[in-house]
Short mmCIF file of C-alpha atoms in Angstrom, two decimals:
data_model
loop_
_atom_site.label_atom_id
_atom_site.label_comp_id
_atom_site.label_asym_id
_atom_site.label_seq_id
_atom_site.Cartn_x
_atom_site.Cartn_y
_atom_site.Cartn_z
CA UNK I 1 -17.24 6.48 -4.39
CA UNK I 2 -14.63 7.62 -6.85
CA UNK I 3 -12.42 10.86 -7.14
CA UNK I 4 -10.71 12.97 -8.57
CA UNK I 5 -9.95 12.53 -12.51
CA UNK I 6 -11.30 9.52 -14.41
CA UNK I 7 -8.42 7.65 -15.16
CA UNK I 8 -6.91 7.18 -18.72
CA UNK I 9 -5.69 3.67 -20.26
CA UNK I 10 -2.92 2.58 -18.18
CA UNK I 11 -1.42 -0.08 -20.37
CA UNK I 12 2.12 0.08 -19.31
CA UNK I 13 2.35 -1.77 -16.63
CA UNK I 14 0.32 -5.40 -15.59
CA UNK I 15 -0.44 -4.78 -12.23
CA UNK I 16 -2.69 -1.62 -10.14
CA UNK I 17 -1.18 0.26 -7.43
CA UNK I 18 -3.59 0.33 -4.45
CA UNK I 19 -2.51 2.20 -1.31
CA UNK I 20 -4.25 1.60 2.17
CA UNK I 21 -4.38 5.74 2.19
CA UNK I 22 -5.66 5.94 5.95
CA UNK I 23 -2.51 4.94 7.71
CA UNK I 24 -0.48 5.93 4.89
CA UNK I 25 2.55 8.49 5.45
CA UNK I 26 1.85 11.37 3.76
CA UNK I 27 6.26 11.13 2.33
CA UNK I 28 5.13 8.06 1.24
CA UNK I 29 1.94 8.81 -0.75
CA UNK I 30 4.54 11.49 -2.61
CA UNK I 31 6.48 9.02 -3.67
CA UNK I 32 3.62 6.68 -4.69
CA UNK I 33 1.90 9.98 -6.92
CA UNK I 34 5.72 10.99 -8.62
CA UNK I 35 6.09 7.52 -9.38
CA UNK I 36 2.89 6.87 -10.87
CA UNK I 37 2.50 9.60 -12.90
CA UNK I 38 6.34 8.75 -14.21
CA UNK I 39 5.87 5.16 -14.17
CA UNK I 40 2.20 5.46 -16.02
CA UNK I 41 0.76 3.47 -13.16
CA UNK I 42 -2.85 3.12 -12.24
CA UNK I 43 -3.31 4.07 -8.63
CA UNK I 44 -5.90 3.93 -6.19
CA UNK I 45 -5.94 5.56 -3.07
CA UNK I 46 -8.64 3.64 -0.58
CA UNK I 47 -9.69 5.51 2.71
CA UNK I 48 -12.71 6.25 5.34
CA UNK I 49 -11.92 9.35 4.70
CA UNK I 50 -11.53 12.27 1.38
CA UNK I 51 -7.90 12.29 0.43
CA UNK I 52 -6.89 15.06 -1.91
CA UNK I 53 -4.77 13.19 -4.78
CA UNK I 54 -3.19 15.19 -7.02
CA UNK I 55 -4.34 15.71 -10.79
CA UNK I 56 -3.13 12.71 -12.60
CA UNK I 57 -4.97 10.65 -15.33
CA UNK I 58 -3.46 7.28 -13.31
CA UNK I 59 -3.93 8.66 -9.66
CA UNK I 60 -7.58 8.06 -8.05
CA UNK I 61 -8.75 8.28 -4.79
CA UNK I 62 -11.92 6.07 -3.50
CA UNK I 63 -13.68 6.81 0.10
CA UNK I 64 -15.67 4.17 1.42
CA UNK I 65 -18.12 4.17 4.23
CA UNK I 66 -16.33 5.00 7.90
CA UNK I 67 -16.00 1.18 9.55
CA UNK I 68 -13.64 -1.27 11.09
CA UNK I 69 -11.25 -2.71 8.30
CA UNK I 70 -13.73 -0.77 5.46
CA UNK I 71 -10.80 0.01 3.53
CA UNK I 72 -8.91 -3.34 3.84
CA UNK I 73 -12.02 -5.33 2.72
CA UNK I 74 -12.61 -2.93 -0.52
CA UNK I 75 -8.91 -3.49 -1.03
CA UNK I 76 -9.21 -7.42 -1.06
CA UNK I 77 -12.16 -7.76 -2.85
CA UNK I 78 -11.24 -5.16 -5.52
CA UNK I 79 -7.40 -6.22 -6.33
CA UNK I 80 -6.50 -8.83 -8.79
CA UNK I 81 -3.49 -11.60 -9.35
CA UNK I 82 0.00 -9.27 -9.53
CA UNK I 83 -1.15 -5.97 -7.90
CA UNK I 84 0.90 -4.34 -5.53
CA UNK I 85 -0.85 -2.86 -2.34
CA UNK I 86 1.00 -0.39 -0.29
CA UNK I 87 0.50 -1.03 3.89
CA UNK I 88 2.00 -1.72 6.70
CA UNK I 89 -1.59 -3.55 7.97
CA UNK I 90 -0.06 -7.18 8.57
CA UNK I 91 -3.64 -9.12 8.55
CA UNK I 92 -4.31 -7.14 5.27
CA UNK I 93 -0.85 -7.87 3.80
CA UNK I 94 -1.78 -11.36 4.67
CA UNK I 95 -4.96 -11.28 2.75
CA UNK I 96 -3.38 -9.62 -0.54
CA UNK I 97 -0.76 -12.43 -0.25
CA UNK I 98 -3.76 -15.30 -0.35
CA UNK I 99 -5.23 -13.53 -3.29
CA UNK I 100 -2.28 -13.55 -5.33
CA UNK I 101 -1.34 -9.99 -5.23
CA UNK I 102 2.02 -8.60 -3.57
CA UNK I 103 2.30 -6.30 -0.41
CA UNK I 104 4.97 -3.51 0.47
CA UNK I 105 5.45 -1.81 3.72
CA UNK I 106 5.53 1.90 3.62
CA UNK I 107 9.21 1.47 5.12
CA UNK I 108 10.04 -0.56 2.03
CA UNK I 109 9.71 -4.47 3.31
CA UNK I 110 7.94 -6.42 1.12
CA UNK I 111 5.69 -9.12 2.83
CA UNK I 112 6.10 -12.61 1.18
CA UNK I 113 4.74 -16.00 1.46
CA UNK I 114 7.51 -16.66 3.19
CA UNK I 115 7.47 -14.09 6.16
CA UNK I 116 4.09 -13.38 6.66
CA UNK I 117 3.22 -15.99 8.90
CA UNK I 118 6.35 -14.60 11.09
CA UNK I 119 4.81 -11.22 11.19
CA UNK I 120 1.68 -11.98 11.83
CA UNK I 121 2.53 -13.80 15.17
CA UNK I 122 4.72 -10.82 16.21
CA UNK I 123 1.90 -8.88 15.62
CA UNK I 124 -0.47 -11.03 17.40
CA UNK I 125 2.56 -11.42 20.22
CA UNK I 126 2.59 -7.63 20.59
CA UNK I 127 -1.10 -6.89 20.59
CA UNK I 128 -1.47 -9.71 23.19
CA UNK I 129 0.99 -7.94 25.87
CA UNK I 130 -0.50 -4.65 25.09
CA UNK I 131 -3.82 -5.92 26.35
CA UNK I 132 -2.06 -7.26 29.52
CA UNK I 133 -0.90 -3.79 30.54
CA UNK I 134 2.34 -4.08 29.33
CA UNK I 135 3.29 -1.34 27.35
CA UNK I 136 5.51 -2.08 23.93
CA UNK I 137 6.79 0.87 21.81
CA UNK I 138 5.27 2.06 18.50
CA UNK I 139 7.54 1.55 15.33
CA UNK I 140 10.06 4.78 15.35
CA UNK I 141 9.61 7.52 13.39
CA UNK I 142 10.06 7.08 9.47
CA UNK I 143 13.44 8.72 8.65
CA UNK I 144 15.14 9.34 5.15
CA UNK I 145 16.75 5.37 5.17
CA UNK I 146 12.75 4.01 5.33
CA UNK I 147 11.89 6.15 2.62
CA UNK I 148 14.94 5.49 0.24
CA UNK I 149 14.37 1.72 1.05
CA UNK I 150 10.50 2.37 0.01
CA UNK I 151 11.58 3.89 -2.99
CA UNK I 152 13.89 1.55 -4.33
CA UNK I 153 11.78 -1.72 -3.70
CA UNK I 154 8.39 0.03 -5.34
CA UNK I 155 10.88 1.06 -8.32
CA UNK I 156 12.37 -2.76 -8.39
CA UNK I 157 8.79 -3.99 -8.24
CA UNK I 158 7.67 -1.30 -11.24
CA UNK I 159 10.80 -2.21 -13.56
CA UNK I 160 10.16 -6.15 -12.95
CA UNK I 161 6.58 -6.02 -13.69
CA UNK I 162 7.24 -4.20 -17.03
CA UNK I 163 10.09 -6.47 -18.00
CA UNK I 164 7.48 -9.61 -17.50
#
């Protein structure tokens, strides 16, 4: 289900913006609106859950039924070649990457082809000693670094994709 405004022709840009909104920082989905209402990108918001956007013919947000991954799978099967989705879900990353489209961490790495095989067995590493009792700390808190680094890379990513 759809909401908020209808969105207008977003012709500037090649690619859609699609942010994994449940796990999303809330600094981060700031950045994401400024820029796309600056940038004239379209962006969709995907969640279990209503997420207020703010008024913005390119910003959208889309709630879709409460379920393991719900959001990820809309995500996948909704992007095309060249978008740009906004998590820091490693298996989903991975999935966007097969399709074609490009993934950024909401502390501004950018998965590749070339890493996400890496990440994904950390990942798997980590969840694997969790589940034998051992405990292994959370990511730290975001701090003003992660969100400059965020910044810059989506802004890299927005000037390339205009340029080609």
């Amino acid at each position: 289900m759809y909401q908020g405004q209808k969105l207008g022709k977003c012709r500037s840009v090649s690619f859609k913006l699609w942010i994994d909104g449940d796990a999303c920082p809330v600094v981060i989905k700031e950045i994401l609106f400024r820029a796309a209402d600056k940038r004239e990108v379209e962006t969709i918001l995907v969640a279990n859950q209503y997420v207020r956007t703010p008024p913005s013919k390119y910003i959208r947000s889309m709630q879709v039924a409460t379920g393991f991954d719900a959001a990820d799978d809309e995500i996948v099967e909704l992007l095309e070649a060249g978008d740009l989705v906004i998590t820091s879900d490693i298996p989903l990353a991975a999935d966007v990457l097969a399709k074609g489209g490009h993934a950024l961490s909401p502390r501004g790495s950018m998965h590749t082809k070339e890493n996400i095989k890496q990440r994904l067995n950390m990942r798997d590493f980590n969840e694997s000693l969790r589940a034998s009792g051992i405990n292994s700390r959370g990511p730290e808190a975001m701090n003003q670094s992660d969100r400059q680094q965020f910044a810059n890379q989506l802004d890299r990513f927005i000037t390339k994709s205009k340029q080609g």
